[in-house]
PDB file of C-alpha atoms in Angstrom:
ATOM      1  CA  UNK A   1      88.445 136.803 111.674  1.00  0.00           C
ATOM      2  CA  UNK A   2      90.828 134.179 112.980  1.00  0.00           C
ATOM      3  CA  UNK A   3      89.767 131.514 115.489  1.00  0.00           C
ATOM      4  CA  UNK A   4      90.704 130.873 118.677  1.00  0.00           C
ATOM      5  CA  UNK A   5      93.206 132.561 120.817  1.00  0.00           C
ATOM      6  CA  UNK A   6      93.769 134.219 117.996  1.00  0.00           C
ATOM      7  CA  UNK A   7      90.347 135.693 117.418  1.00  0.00           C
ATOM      8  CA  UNK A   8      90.661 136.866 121.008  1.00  0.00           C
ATOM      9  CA  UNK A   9      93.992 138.427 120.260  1.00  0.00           C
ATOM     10  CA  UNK A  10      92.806 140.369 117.365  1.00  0.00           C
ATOM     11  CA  UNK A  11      89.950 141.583 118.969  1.00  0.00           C
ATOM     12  CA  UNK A  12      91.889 142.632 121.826  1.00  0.00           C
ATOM     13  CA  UNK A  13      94.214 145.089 119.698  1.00  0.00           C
ATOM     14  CA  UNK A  14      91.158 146.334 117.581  1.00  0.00           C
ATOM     15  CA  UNK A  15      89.659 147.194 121.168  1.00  0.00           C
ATOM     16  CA  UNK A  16      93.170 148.891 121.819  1.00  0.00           C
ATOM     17  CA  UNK A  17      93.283 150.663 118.367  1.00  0.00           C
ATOM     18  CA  UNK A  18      90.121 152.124 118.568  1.00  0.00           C
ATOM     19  CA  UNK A  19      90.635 153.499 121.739  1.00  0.00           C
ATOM     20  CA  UNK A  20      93.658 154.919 120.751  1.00  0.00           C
ATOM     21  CA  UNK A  21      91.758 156.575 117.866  1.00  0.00           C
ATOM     22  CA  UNK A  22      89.130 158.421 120.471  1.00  0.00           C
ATOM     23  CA  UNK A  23      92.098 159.054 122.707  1.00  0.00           C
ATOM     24  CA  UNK A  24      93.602 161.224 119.992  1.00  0.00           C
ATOM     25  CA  UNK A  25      90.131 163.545 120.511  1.00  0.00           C
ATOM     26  CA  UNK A  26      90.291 163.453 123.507  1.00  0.00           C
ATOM     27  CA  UNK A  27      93.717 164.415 124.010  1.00  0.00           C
ATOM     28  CA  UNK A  28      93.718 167.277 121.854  1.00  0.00           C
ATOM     29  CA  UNK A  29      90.561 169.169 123.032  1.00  0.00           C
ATOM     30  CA  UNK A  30      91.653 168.690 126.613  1.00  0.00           C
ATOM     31  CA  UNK A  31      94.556 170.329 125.781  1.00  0.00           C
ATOM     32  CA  UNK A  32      93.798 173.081 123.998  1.00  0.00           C
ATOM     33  CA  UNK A  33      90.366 173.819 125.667  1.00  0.00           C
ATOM     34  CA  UNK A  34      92.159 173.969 129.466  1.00  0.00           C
ATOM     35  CA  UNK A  35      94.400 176.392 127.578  1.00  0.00           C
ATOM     36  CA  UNK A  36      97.842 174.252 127.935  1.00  0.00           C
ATOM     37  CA  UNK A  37      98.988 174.479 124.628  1.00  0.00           C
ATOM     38  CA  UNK A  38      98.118 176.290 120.907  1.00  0.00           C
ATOM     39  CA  UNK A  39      97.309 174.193 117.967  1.00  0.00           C
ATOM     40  CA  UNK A  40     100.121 174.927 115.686  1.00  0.00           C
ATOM     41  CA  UNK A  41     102.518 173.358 119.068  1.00  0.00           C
ATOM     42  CA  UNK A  42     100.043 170.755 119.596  1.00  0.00           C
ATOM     43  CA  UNK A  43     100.653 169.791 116.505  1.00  0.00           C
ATOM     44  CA  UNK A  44     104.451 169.943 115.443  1.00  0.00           C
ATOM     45  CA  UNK A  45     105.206 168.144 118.768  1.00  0.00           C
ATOM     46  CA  UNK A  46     102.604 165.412 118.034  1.00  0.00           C
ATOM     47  CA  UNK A  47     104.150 165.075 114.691  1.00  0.00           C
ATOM     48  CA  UNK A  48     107.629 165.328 115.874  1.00  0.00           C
ATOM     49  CA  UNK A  49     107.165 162.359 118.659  1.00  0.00           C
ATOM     50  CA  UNK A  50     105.804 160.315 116.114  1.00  0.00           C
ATOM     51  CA  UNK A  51     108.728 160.676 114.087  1.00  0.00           C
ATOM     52  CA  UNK A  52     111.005 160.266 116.769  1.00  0.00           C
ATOM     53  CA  UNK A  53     109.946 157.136 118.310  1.00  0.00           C
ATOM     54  CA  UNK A  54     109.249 154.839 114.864  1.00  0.00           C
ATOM     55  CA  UNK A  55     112.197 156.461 113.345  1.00  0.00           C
ATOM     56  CA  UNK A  56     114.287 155.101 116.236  1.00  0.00           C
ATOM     57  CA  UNK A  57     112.601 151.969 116.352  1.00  0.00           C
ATOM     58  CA  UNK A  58     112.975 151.021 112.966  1.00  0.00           C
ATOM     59  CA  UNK A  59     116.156 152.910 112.297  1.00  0.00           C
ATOM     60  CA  UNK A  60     117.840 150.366 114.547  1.00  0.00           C
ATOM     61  CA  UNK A  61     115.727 147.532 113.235  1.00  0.00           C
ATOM     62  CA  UNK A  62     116.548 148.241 110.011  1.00  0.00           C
ATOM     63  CA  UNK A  63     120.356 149.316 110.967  1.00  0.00           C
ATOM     64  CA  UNK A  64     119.923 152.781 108.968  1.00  0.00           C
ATOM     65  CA  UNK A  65     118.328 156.327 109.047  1.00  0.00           C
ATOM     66  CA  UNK A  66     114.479 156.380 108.247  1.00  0.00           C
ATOM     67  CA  UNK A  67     114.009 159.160 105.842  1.00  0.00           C
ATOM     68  CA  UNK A  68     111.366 159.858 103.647  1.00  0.00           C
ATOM     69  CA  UNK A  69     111.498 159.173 100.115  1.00  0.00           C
ATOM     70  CA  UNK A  70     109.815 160.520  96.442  1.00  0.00           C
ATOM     71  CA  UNK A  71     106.866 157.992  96.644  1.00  0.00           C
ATOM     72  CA  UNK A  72     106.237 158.851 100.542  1.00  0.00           C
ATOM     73  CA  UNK A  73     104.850 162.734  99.434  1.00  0.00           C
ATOM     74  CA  UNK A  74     101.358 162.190  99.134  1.00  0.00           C
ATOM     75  CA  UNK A  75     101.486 160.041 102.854  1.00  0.00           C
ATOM     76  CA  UNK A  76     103.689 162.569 104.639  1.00  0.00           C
ATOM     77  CA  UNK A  77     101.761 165.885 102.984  1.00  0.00           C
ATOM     78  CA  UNK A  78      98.216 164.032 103.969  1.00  0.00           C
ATOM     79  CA  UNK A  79      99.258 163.210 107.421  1.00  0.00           C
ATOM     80  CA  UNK A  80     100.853 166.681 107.638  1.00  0.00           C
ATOM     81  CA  UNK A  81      97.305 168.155 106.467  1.00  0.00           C
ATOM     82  CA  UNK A  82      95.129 166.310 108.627  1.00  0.00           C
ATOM     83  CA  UNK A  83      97.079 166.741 111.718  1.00  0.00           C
ATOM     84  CA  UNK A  84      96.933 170.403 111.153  1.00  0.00           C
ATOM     85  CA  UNK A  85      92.925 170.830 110.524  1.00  0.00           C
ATOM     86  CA  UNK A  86      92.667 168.397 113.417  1.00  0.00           C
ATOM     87  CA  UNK A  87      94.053 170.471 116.005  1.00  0.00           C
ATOM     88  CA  UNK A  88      93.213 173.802 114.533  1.00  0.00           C
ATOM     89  CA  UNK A  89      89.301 172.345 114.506  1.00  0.00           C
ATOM     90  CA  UNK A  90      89.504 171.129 118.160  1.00  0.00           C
ATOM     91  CA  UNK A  91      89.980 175.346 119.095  1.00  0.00           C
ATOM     92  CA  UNK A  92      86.003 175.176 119.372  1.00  0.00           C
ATOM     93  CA  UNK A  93      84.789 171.554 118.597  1.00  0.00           C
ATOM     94  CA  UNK A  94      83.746 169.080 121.339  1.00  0.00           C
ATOM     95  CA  UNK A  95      85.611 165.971 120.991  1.00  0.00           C
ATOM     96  CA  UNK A  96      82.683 163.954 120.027  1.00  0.00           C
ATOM     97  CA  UNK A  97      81.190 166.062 117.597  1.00  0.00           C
ATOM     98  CA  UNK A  98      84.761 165.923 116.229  1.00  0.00           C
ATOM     99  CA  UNK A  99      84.787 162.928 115.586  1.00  0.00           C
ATOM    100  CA  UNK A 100      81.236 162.597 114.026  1.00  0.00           C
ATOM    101  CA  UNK A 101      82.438 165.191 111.505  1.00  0.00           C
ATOM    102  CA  UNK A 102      86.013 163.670 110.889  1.00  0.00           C
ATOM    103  CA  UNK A 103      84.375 160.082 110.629  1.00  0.00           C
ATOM    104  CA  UNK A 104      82.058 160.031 107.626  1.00  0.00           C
ATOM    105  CA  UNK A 105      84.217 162.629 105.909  1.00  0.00           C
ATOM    106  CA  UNK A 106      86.941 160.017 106.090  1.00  0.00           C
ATOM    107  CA  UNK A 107      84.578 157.190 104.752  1.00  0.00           C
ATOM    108  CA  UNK A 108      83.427 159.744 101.734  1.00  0.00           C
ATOM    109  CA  UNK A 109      87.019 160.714 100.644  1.00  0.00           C
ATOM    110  CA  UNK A 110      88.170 157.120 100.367  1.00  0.00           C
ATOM    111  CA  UNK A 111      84.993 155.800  98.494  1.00  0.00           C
ATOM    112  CA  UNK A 112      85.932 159.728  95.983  1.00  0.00           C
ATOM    113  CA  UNK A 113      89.329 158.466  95.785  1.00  0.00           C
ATOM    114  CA  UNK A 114      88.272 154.616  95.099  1.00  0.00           C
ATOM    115  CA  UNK A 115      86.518 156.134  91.987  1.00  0.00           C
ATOM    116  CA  UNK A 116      88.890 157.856  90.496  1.00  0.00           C
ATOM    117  CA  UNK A 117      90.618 154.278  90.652  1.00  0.00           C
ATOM    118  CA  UNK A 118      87.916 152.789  88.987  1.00  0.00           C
ATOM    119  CA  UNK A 119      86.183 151.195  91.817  1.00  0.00           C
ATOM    120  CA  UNK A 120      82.411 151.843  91.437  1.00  0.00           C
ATOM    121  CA  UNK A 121      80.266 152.311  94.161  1.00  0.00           C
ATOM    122  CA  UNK A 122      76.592 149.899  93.843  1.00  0.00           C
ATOM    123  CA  UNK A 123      73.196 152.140  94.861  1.00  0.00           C
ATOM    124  CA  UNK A 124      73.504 151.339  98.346  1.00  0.00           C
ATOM    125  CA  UNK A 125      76.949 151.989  98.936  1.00  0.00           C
ATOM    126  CA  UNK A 126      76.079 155.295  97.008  1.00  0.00           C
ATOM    127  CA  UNK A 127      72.801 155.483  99.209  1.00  0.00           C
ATOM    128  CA  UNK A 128      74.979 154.769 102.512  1.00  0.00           C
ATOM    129  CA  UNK A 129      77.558 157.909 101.495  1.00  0.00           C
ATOM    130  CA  UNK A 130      74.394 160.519 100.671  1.00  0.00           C
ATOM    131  CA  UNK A 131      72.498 159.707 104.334  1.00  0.00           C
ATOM    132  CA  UNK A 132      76.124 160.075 105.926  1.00  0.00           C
ATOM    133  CA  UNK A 133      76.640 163.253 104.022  1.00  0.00           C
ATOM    134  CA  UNK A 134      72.853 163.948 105.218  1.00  0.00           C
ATOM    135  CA  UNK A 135      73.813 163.691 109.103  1.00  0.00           C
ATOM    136  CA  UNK A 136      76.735 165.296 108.122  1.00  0.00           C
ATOM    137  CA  UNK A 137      74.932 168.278 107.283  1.00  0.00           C
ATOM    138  CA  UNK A 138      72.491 168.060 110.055  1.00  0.00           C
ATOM    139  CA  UNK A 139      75.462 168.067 112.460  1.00  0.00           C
ATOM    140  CA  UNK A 140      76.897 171.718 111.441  1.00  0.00           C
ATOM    141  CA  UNK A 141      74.044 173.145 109.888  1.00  0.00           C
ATOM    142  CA  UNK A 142      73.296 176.784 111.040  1.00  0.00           C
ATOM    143  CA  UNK A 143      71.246 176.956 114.336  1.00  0.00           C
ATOM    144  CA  UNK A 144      71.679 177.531 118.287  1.00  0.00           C
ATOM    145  CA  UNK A 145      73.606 174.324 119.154  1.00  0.00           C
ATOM    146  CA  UNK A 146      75.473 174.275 115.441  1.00  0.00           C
ATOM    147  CA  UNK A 147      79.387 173.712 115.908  1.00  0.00           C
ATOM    148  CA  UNK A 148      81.285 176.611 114.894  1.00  0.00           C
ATOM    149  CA  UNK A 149      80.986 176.595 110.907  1.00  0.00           C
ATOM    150  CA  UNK A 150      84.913 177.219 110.386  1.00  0.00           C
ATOM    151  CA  UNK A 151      85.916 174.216 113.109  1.00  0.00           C
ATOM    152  CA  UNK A 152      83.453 171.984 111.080  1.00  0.00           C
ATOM    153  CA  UNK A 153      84.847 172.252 107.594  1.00  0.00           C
ATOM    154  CA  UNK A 154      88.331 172.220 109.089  1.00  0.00           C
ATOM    155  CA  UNK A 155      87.602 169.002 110.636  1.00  0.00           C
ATOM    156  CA  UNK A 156      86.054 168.000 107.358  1.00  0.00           C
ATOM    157  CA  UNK A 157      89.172 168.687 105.168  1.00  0.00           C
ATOM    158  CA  UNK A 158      91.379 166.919 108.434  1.00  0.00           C
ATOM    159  CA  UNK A 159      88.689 163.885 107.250  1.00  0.00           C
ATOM    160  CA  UNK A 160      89.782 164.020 104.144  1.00  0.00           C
ATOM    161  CA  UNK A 161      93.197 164.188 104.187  1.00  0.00           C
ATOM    162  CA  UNK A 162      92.745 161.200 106.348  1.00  0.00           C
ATOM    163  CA  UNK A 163      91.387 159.342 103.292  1.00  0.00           C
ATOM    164  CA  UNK A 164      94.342 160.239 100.962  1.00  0.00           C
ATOM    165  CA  UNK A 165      96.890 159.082 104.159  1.00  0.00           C
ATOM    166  CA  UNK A 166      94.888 155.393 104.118  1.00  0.00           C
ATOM    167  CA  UNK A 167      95.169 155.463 100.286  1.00  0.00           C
ATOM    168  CA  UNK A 168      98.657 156.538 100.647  1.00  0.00           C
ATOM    169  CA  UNK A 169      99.395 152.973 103.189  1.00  0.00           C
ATOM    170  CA  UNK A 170      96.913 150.914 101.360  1.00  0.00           C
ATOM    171  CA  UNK A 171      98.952 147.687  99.552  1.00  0.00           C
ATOM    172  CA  UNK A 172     102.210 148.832 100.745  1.00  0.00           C
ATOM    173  CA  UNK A 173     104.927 145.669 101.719  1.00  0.00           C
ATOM    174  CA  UNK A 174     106.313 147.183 104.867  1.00  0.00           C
ATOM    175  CA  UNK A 175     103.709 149.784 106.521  1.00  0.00           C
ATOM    176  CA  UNK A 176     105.258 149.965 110.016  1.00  0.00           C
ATOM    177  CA  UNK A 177     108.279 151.153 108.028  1.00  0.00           C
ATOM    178  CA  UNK A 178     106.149 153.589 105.323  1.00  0.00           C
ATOM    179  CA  UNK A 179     104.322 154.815 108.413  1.00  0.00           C
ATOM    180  CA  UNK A 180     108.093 155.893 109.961  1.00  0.00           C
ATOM    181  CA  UNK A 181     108.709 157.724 106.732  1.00  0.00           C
ATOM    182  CA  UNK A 182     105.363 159.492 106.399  1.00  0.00           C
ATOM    183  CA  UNK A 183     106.003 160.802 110.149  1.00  0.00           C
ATOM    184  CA  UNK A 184     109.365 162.013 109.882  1.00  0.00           C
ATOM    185  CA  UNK A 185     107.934 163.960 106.458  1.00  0.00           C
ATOM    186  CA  UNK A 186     105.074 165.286 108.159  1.00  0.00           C
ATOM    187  CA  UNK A 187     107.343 166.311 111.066  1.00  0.00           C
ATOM    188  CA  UNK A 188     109.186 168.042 109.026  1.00  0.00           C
ATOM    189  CA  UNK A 189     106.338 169.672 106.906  1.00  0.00           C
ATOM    190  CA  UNK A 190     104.908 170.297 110.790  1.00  0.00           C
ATOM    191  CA  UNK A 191     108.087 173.227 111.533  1.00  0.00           C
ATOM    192  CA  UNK A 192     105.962 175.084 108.874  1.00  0.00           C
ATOM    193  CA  UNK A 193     103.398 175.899 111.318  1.00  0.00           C
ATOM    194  CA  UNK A 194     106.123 177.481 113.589  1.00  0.00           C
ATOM    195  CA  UNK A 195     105.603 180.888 113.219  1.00  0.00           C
ATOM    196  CA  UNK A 196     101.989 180.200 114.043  1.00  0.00           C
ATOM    197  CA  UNK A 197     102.654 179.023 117.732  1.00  0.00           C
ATOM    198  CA  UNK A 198     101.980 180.399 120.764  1.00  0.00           C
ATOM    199  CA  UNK A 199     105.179 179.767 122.890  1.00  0.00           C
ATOM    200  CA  UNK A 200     103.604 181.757 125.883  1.00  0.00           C
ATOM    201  CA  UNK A 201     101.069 179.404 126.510  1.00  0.00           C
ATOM    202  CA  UNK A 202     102.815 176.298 126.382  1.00  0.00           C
ATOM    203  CA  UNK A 203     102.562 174.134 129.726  1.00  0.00           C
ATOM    204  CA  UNK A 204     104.548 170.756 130.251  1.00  0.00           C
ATOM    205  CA  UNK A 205     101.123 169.186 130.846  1.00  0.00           C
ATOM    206  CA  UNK A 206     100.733 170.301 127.049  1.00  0.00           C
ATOM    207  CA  UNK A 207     103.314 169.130 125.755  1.00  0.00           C
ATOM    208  CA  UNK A 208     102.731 165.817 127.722  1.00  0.00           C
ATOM    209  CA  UNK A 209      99.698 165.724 126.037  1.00  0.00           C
ATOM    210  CA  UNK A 210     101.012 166.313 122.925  1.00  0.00           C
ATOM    211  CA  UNK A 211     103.715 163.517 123.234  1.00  0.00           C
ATOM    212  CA  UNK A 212     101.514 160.799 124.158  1.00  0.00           C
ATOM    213  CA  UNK A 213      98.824 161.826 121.200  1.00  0.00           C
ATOM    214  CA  UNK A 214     102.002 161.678 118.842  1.00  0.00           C
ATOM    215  CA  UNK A 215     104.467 158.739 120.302  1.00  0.00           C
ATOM    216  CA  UNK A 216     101.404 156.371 121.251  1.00  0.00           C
ATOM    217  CA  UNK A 217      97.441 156.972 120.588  1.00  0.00           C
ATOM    218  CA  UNK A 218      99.223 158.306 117.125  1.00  0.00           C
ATOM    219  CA  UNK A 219     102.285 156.230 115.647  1.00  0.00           C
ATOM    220  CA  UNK A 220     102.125 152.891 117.400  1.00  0.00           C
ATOM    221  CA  UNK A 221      98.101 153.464 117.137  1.00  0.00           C
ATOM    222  CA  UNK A 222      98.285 153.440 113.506  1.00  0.00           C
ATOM    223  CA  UNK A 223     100.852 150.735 113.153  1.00  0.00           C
ATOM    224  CA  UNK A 224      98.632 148.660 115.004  1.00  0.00           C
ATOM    225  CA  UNK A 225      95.774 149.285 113.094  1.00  0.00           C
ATOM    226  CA  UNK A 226      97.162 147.988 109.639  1.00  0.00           C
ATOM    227  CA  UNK A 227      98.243 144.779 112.033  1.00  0.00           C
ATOM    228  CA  UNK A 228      94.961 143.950 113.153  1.00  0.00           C
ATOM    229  CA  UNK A 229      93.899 144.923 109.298  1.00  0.00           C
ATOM    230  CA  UNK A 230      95.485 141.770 108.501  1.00  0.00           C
ATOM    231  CA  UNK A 231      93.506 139.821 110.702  1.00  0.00           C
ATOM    232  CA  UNK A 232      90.042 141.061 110.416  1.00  0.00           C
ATOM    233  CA  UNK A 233      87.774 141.427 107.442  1.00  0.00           C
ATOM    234  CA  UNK A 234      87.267 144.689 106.370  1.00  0.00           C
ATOM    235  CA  UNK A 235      83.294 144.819 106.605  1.00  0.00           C
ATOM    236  CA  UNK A 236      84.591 144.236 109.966  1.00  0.00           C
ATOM    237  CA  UNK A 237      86.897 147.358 110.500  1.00  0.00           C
ATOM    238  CA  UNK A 238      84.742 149.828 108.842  1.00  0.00           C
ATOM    239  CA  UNK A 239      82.179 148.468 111.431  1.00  0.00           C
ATOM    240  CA  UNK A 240      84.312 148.842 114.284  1.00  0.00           C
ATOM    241  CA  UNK A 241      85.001 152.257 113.497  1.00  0.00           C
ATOM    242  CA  UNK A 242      81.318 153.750 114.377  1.00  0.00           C
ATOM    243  CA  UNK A 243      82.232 152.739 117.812  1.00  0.00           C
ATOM    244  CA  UNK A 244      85.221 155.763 117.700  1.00  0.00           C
ATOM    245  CA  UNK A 245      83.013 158.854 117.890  1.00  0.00           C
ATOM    246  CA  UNK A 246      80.836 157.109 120.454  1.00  0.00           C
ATOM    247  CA  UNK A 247      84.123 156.731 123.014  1.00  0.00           C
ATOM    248  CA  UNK A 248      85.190 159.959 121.549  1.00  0.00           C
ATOM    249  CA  UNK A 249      81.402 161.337 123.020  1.00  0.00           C
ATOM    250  CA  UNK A 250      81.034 159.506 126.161  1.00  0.00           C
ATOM    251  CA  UNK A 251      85.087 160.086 126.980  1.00  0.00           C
ATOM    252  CA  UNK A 252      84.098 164.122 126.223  1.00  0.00           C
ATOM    253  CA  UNK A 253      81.232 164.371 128.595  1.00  0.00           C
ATOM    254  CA  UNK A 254      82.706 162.410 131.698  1.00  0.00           C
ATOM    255  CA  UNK A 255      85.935 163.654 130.867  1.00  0.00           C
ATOM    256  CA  UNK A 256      85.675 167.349 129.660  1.00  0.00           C
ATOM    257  CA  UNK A 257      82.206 168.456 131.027  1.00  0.00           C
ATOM    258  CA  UNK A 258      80.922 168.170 127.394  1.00  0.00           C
ATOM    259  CA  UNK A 259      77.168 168.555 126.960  1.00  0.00           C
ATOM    260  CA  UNK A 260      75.718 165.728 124.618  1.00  0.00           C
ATOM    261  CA  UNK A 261      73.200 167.822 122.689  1.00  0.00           C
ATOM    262  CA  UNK A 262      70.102 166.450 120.440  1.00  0.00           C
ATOM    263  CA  UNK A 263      71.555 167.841 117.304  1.00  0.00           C
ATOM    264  CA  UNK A 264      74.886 165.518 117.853  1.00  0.00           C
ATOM    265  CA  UNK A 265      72.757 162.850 118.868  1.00  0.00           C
ATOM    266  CA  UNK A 266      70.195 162.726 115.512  1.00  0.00           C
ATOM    267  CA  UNK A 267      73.201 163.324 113.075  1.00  0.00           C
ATOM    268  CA  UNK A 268      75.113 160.779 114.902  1.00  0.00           C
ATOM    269  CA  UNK A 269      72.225 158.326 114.369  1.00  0.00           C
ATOM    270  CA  UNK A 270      72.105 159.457 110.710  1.00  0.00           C
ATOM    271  CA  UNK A 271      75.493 159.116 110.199  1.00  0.00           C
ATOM    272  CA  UNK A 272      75.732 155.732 111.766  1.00  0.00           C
ATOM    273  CA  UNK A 273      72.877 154.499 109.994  1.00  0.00           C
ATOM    274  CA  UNK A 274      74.606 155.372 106.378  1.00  0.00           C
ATOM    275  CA  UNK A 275      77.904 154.466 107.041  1.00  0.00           C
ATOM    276  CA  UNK A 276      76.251 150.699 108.064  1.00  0.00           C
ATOM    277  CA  UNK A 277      74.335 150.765 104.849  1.00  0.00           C
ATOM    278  CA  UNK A 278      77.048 151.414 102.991  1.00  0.00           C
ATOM    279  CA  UNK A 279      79.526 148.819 104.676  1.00  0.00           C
ATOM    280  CA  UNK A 280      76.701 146.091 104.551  1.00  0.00           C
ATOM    281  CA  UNK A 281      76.307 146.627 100.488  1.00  0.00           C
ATOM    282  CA  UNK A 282      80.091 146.227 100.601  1.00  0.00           C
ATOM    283  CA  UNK A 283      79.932 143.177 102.524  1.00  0.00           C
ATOM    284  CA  UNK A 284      76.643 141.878 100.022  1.00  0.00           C
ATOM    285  CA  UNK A 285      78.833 143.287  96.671  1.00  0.00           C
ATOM    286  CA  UNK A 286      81.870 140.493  98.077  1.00  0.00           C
ATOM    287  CA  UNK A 287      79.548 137.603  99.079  1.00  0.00           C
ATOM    288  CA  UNK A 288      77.905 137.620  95.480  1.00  0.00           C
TER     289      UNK A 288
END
């Protein structure tokens, strides 16, 4: 972490970044649950703003067109994918119990995908990832005041596309630019979902909705995160990143009228508990 003003600064934007992150939840179920807009619209005009406003930005930065190329697929089609499951899960998920499920799902897909790049897990990261997968489990498990089954694993699969899309960023020169071209891909992929909108029940305060999820709490969201990336340590981020499901939580019951039930609250505390194992034997595997 730098020093300083600096330090200040950094934690300032992380403060902004993860709100944006919660935002996005929050956004999305308010929209869909006061009936202003369908998920498939939700969804291509989140995309589409997103497109729109970094294409612009660093179209004219750049002095030509921002278009997606070859090696952008697997960013674009993973952004695409989780966008989708996002919304479509939000139907009948709370926003914080969204968020518990998209969060360790995220963290598990990145450590899968680390392996098959020949990073190796030690026992407690391994031991972190099984009690997350635990509260995981506990969280949409059958029972009165279980999540809708089908909204969970959709929100589980929009977690793991997540994990390919950081994959997808991860080491590349110019991400404000890559992040342009894996919009204006998954825009594009996002006028698939067409015939599955709703244009009956689309409201201005929808699309709104929808605009601000895609142009800000979205595309300048994530382009801020890989900034403050290069300023903090990553034992650091991961940390930071419990906090989004708790904002997510507390924004859903003061905002939306959610009800904060004991099953979200003891696989929350599960989940918390092995996503901090698991980024502390990170932070241990580093010092030695």
């Amino acid at each position: 972490m730098e020093s300083g003003h600096g330090g200040w600064r950094s934690t300032g934007l992380l403060f902004v970044v993860l709100a944006a992150f919660a935002s996005n939840s929050l956004l999305n179920r308010s929209a869909l649950v006061g009936g202003q807009i369908d998920w498939a619209s939700f969804t291509i005009i989140r995309l589409l703003s997103g497109a729109l406003i970094l294409g612009l930005f660093l179209g004219v930065r750049h002095g030509k067109a921002v278009l997606p190329r070859r090696g952008d697929c697997v960013g674009a089609m993973s952004l695409f994918a989780y966008a989708g499951a996002f919304s479509a899960a939000y139907i009948s998920l709370d926003a914080g119990v969204g968020a518990l499920i998209l969060f360790p799902a995220g963290q598990i897909s990145i450590q899968l995908i680390g392996l098959t790049r020949s990073i190796i897990p030690t026992r407690g990261q391994l031991a972190g990832a099984a009690i997350a997968l635990t509260g995981l489990v506990v969280l949409i498990a059958p029972g009165a005041t279980a999540p809708p089954l089908w909204s969970g694993l959709l929100m589980a699969f929009a977690g793991i596309a997540w994990g390919f899309y950081t994959w997808a960023g991860k080491g590349v020169a110019d991400f404000p630019l890559a992040t342009a071209r894996y919009f204006v891909g998954a825009g594009l992929l996002a006028l698939l979902l067409v015939p599955f909108a709703v244009t009956s029940t689309i409201t201005w305060q929808g699309v709104l909705l929808a605009v601000i999820s895609g142009a800000f709490t979205s595309a300048l969201g994530y382009v801020l995160w890989y900034h403050v990336l290069a300023r903090i340590s990553i034992a650091t981020a991961a940390v930071s990143q419990l906090s989004v499901p708790a904002i997510a939580g507390l924004g859903g019951v003061l905002l939306l009228g959610e009800v904060l039930t004991m099953r979200m609250i003891t696989g929350g505390m599960i989940i918390f508990a092995g996503i901090g194992l698991a980024i502390w034997a990170s932070a241990g595997r580093k010092a030695a």
